Coordinates of C-alpha atoms and ligand atoms in Angstrom, one line a residue:
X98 CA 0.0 0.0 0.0
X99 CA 1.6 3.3 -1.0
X100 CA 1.8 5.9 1.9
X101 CA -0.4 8.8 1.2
X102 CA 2.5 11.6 2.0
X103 CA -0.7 14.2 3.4
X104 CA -1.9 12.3 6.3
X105 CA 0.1 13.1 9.2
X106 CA 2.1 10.7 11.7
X107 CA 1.4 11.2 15.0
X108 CA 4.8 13.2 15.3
X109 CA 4.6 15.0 12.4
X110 CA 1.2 16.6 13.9
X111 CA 2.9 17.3 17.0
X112 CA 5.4 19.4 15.5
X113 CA 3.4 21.5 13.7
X114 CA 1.1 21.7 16.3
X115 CA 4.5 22.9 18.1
X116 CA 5.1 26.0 15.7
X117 CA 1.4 28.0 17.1
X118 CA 4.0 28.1 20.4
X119 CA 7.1 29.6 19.7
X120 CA 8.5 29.6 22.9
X121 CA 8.0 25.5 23.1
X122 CA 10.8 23.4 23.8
X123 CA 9.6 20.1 22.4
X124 CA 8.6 18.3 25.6
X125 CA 5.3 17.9 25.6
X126 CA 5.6 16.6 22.0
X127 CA 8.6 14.0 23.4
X128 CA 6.4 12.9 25.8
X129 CA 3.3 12.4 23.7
X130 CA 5.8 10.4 21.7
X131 CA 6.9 8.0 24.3
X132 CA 3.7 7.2 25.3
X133 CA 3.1 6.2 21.8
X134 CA 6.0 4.2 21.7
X135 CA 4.9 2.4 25.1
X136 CA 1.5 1.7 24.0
X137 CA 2.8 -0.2 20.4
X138 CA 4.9 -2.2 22.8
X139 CA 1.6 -3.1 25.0
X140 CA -0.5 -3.3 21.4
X141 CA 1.8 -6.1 20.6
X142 CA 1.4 -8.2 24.0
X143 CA -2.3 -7.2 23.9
X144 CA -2.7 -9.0 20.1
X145 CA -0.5 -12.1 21.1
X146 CA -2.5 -12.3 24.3
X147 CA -4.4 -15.3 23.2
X148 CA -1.7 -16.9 21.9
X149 CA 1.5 -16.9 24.7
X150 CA 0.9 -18.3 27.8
X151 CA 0.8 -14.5 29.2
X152 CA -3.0 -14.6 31.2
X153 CA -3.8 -15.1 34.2
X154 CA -3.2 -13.6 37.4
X155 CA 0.4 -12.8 38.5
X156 CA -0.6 -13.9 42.0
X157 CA 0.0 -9.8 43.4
X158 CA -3.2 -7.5 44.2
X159 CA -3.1 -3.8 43.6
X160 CA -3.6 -0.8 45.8
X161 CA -7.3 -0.9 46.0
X162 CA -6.8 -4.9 46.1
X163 CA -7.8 -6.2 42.7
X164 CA -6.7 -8.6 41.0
X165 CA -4.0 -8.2 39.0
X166 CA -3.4 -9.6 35.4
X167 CA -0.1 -9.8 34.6
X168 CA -0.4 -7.4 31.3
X169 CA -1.1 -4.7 33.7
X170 CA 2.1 -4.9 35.2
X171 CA 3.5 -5.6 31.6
X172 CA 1.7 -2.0 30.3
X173 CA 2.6 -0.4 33.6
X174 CA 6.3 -1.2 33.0
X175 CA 6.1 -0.3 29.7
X176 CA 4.7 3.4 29.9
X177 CA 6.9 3.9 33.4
X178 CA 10.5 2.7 31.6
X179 CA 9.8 5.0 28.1
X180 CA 8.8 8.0 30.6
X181 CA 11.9 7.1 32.6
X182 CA 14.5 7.5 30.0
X183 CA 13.3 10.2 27.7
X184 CA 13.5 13.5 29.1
X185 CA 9.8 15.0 29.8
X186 CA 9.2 13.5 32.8
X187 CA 9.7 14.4 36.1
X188 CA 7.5 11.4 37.4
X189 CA 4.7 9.1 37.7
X190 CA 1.7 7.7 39.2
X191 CA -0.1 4.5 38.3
X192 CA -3.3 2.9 39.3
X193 CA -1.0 -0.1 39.4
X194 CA 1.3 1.2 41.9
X195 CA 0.5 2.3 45.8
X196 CA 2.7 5.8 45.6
X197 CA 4.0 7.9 42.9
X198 CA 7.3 7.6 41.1
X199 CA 9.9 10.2 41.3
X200 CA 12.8 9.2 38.7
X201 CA 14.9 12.1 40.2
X202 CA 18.1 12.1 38.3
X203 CA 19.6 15.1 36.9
X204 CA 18.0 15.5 33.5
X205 CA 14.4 14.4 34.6
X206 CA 14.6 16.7 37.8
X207 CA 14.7 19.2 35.3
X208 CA 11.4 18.4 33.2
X209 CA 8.7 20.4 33.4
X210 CA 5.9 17.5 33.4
X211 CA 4.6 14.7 35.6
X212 CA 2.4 12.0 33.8
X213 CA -0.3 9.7 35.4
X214 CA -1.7 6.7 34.0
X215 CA -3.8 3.6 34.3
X216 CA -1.7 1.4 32.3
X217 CA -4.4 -0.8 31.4
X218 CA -8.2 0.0 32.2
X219 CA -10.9 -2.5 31.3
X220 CA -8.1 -5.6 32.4
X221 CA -10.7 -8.1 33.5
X222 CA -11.9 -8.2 30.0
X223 CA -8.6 -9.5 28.9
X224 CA -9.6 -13.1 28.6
X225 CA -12.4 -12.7 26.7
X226 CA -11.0 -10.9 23.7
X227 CA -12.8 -7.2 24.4
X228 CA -11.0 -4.0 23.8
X229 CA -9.1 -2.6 26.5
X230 CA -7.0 0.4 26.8
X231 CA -4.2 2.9 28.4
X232 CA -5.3 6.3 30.0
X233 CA -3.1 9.0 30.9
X234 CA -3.2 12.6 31.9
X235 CA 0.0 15.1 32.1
X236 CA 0.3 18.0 34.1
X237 CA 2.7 21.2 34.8
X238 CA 4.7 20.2 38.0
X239 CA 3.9 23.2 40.7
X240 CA 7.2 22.6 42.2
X241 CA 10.8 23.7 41.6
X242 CA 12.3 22.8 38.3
X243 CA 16.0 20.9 39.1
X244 CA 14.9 19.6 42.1
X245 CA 12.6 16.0 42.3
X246 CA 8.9 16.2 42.3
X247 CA 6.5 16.0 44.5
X248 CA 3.4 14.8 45.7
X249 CA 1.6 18.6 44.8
X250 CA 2.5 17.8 41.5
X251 CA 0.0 14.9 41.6
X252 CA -2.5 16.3 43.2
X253 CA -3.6 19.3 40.8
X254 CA -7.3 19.5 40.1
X255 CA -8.2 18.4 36.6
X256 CA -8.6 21.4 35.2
X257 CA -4.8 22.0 35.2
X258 CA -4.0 19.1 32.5
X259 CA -1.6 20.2 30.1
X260 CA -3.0 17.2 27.9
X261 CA -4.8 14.2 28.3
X262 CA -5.5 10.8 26.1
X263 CA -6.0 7.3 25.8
X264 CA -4.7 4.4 23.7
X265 CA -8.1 1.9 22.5
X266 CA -6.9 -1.5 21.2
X267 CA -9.6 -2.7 19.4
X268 CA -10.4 -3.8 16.1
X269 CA -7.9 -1.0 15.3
X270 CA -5.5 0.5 17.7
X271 CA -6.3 3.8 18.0
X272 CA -4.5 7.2 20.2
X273 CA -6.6 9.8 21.0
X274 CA -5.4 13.1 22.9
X275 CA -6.4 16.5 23.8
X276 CA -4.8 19.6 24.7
X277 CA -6.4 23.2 24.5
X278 CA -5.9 23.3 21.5
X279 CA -8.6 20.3 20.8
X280 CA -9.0 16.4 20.3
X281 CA -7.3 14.3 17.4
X282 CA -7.3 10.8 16.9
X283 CA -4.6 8.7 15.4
X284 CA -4.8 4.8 14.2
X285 CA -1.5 2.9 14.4
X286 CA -0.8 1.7 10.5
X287 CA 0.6 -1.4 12.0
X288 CA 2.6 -1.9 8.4
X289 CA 4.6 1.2 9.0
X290 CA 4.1 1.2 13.0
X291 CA 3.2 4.7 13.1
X292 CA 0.2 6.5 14.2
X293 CA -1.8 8.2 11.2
X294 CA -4.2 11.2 12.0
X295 CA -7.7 9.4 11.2
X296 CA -10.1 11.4 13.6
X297 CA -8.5 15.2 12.9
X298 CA -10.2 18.1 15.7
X299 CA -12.8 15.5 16.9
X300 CA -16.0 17.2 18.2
X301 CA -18.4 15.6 20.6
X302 CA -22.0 15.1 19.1
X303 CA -24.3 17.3 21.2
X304 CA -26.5 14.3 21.7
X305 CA -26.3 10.9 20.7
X306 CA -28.5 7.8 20.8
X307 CA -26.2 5.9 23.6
X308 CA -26.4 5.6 27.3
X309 CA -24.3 3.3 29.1
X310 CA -24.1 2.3 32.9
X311 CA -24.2 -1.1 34.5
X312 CA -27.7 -1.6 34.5
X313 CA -27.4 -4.8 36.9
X314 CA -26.5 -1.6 39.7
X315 CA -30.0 0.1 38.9
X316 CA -31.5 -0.1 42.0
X317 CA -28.8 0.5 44.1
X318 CA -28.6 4.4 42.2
X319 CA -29.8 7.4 43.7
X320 CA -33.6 8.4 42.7
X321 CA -32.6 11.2 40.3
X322 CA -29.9 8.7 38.3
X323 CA -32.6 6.1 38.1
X324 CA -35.5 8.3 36.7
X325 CA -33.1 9.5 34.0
X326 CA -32.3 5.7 32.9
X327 CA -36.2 5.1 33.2
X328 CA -36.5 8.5 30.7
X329 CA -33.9 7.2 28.2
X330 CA -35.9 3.8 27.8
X331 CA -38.9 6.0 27.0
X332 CA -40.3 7.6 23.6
X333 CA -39.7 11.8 24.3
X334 CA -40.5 14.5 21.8
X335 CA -37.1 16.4 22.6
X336 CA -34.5 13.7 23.1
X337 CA -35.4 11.5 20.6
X338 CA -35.5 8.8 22.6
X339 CA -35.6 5.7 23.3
X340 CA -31.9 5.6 23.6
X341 CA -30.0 2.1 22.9
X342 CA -27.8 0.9 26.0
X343 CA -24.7 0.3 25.5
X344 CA -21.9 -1.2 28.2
X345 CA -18.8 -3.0 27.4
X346 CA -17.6 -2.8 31.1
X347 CA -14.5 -1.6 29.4
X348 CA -14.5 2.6 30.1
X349 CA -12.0 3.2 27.2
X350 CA -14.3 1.9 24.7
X351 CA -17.7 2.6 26.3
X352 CA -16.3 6.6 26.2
X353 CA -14.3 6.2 22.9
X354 CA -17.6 5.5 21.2
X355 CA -19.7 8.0 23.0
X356 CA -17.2 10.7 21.9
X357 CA -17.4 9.8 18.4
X358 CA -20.9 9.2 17.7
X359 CA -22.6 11.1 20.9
X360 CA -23.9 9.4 24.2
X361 CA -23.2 9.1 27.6
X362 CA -21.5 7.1 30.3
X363 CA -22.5 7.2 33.7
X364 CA -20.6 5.2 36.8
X365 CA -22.6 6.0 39.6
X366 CA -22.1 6.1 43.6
X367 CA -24.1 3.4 45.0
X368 CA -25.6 2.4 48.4
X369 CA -22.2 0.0 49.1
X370 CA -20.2 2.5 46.9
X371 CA -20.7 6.3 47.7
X372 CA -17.6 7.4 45.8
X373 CA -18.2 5.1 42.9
X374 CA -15.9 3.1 41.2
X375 CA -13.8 5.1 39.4
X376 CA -10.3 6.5 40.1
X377 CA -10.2 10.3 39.8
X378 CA -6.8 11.5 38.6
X379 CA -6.7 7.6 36.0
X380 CA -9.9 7.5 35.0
X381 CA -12.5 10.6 35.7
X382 CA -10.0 13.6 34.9
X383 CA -8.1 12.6 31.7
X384 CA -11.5 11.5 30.1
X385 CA -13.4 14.9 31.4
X386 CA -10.6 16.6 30.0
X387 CA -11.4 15.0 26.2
X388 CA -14.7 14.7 26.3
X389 CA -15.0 19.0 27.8
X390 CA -12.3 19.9 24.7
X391 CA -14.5 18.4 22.4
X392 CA -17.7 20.0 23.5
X393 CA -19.1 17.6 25.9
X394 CA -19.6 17.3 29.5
X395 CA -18.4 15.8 32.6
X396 CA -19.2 16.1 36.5
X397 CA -19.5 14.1 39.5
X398 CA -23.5 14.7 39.9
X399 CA -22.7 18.1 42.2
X400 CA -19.5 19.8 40.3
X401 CA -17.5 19.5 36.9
X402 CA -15.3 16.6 37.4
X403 CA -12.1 19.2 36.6
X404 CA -12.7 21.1 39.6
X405 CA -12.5 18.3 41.9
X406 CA -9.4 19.3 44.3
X407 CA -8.0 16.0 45.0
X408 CA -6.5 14.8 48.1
X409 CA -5.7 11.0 47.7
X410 CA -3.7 9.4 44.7
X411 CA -6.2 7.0 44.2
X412 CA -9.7 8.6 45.0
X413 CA -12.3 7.8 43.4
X414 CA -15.1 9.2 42.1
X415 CA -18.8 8.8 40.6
X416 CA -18.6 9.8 37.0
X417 CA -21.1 11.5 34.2
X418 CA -19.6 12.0 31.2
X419 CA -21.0 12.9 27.7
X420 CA -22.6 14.6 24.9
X421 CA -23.4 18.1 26.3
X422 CA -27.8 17.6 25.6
X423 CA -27.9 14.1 27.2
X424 CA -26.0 15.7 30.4
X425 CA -27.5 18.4 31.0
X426 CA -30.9 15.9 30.4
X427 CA -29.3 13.9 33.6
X428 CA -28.9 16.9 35.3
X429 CA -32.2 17.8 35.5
X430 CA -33.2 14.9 36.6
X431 CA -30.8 14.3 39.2
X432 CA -31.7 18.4 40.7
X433 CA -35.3 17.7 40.4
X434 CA -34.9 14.7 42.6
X435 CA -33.3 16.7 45.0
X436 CA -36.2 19.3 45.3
Ligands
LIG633 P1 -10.3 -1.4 36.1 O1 -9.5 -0.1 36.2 O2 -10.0 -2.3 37.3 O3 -10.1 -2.1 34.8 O4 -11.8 -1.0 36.3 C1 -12.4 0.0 35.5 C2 -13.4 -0.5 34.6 C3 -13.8 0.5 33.6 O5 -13.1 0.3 32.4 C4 -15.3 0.1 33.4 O6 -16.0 1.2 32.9 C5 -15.7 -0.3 34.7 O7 -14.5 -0.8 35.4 C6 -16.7 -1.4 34.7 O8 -17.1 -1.7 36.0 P2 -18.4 -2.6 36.3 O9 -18.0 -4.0 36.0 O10 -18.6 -2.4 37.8 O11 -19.5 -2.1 35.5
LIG634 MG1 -8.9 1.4 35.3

């Protein structure tokens, strides 16, 4: 197949997305590419999966005391050793791992970004041959450039991502990130192992025909939640309705497909869980990042998910996430509820 010469590579775009800044040093685009380079290395394990004896638990729990597949710590590795050795990364965190990662040597004492990452959400789906994928979020450290991070650097409320993105790898492997500037989506040509720009300045549909929540929790959701899923399964004049459901139980794909053809994902608190299940600065933050860049929404039920002022690594959070109608739909019905 001959390469069409005006599609962009997934470094080529963050070049000349570079020259709109002429006082940027390259770092941001370094990073975006070693986190590209990681995820073709967990791409490759992820495809053999089925066929080297890789599955299966590697007999460790992680910090909220999960099982633990063993291409979790493979992806975690991965992502942690590439941000390591290049040079825009000050340090990490990872759902994987109990406490951040400070690589403090001399060169990455001096970068000006810290990176955090679930290296591998949706892994209990491994097994049975559904999509899964890499999440991860950068910000501006707060402290002293030259000397190590620290934990502020972690702890930044969303809305201070410099960028944000995910790796789906699924029928095709696809990278999609966000900065201020907006959302593209590459898909790894896995002839030439690069990423192509496929999805360029993606836009969230205002509303879609998709809601997706584990419907098995329904009663167990607060009254406003549930009268919303009861209103999506209904004929309305406005919304179009009724809506299909859709859950993979896999959040990368579940939101990847929201944010391309319009819907919305909702995870809940429940009576057992009042904080939900996801993890705020893996999960919630990087994706309400996206989604708000390319038009949508994203809160917790009470506040945008971005202005969530964290104060534990590994938080969590109920999530609402989606087109912008469909949201502000929920939150109607979740204020109304209230009254
Ligand atoms: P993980 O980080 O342990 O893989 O869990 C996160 C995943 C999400 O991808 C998905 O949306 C959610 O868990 C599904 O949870 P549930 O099975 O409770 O619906
Ligand atoms: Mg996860």
């Amino acid at each position: 197949m001959a390469t069409n010469r005006n599609i962009l590579t997934l470094d080529e775009f963050t070049i000349q997305e570079m020259r709109a800044f002429p006082n940027a040093t390259g770092e941001l685009a370094g990073l975006l590419r070693d986190i590209g380079l990681a995820a073709k290395r967990i791409n490759v394990e992820v495809n053999r999966a089925g066929l080297v004896d890789i599955l299966g638990d590697d007999g460790s729990t992680n910090v909220q005391g999960e099982e633990v597949k063993k291409l979790d710590v493979f992806a975690n590795d991965q992502l942690m050793g590439v941000l390591k050795h290049g040079i825009s990364c000050a340090g990490i965190g990872s759902e994987e791992l109990d406490d951040i990662v400070l690589f403090d040597d001399e060169i990455s004492n001096k970068a000006k970004y810290i990176c955090l990452f679930d290296p591998l959400d949706g892994s209990s789906n491994i097994d049975v041959n559904v999509s899964i994928g890499t999440i991860f979020s950068v910000y501006r450290r707060v402290s002293e450039l030259g000397k190590p991070a620290t934990k502020a650097d972690f702890l930044q409320a969303g809305n201070q991502q410099v960028a944000a993105g995910y790796v789906v790898y699924g029928s095709s492997t696809m990278l999609v990130y966000a900065t201020k500037r907006g959302v593209n989506g590459f898909t790894l040509d896995q002839s030439i192992g690069e990423y192509l720009l496929s999805h360029p300045n993606i836009k969230c549909p205002t509303i879609g025909k998709m809601y997706s929540v584990n419907h098995g929790n329904f009663f167990v959701f607060e009254q406003g939640v549930k009268e919303y899923i009861t209103a999506c399964q209904k004929k309305n004049e406005t919304n179009g309705g009724p809506y299909t459901q859709r859950y993979i139980g896999s959040m990368v794909s579940d939101v990847h497909r929201n944010l391309i053809r319009g819907g919305i994902f909702l995870y809940p608190s429940t009576t057992s869980k009042p904080k939900g299940k996801l993890r705020l600065l893996y999960e919630c933050n990087p994706f309400a990042f996206i989604v708000q860049k390319a038009g949508g929404k994203a809160t917790n039920g009470v506040i945008n998910i971005l202005d969530i002022v964290p104060t534990e690594l590994h938080q969590r959070s109920p999530l609402y996430i989606g087109s912008k109608f469909m949201m502000e739909e929920l939150e109607d019905f979740m204020e109304k509820s209230k009254k």
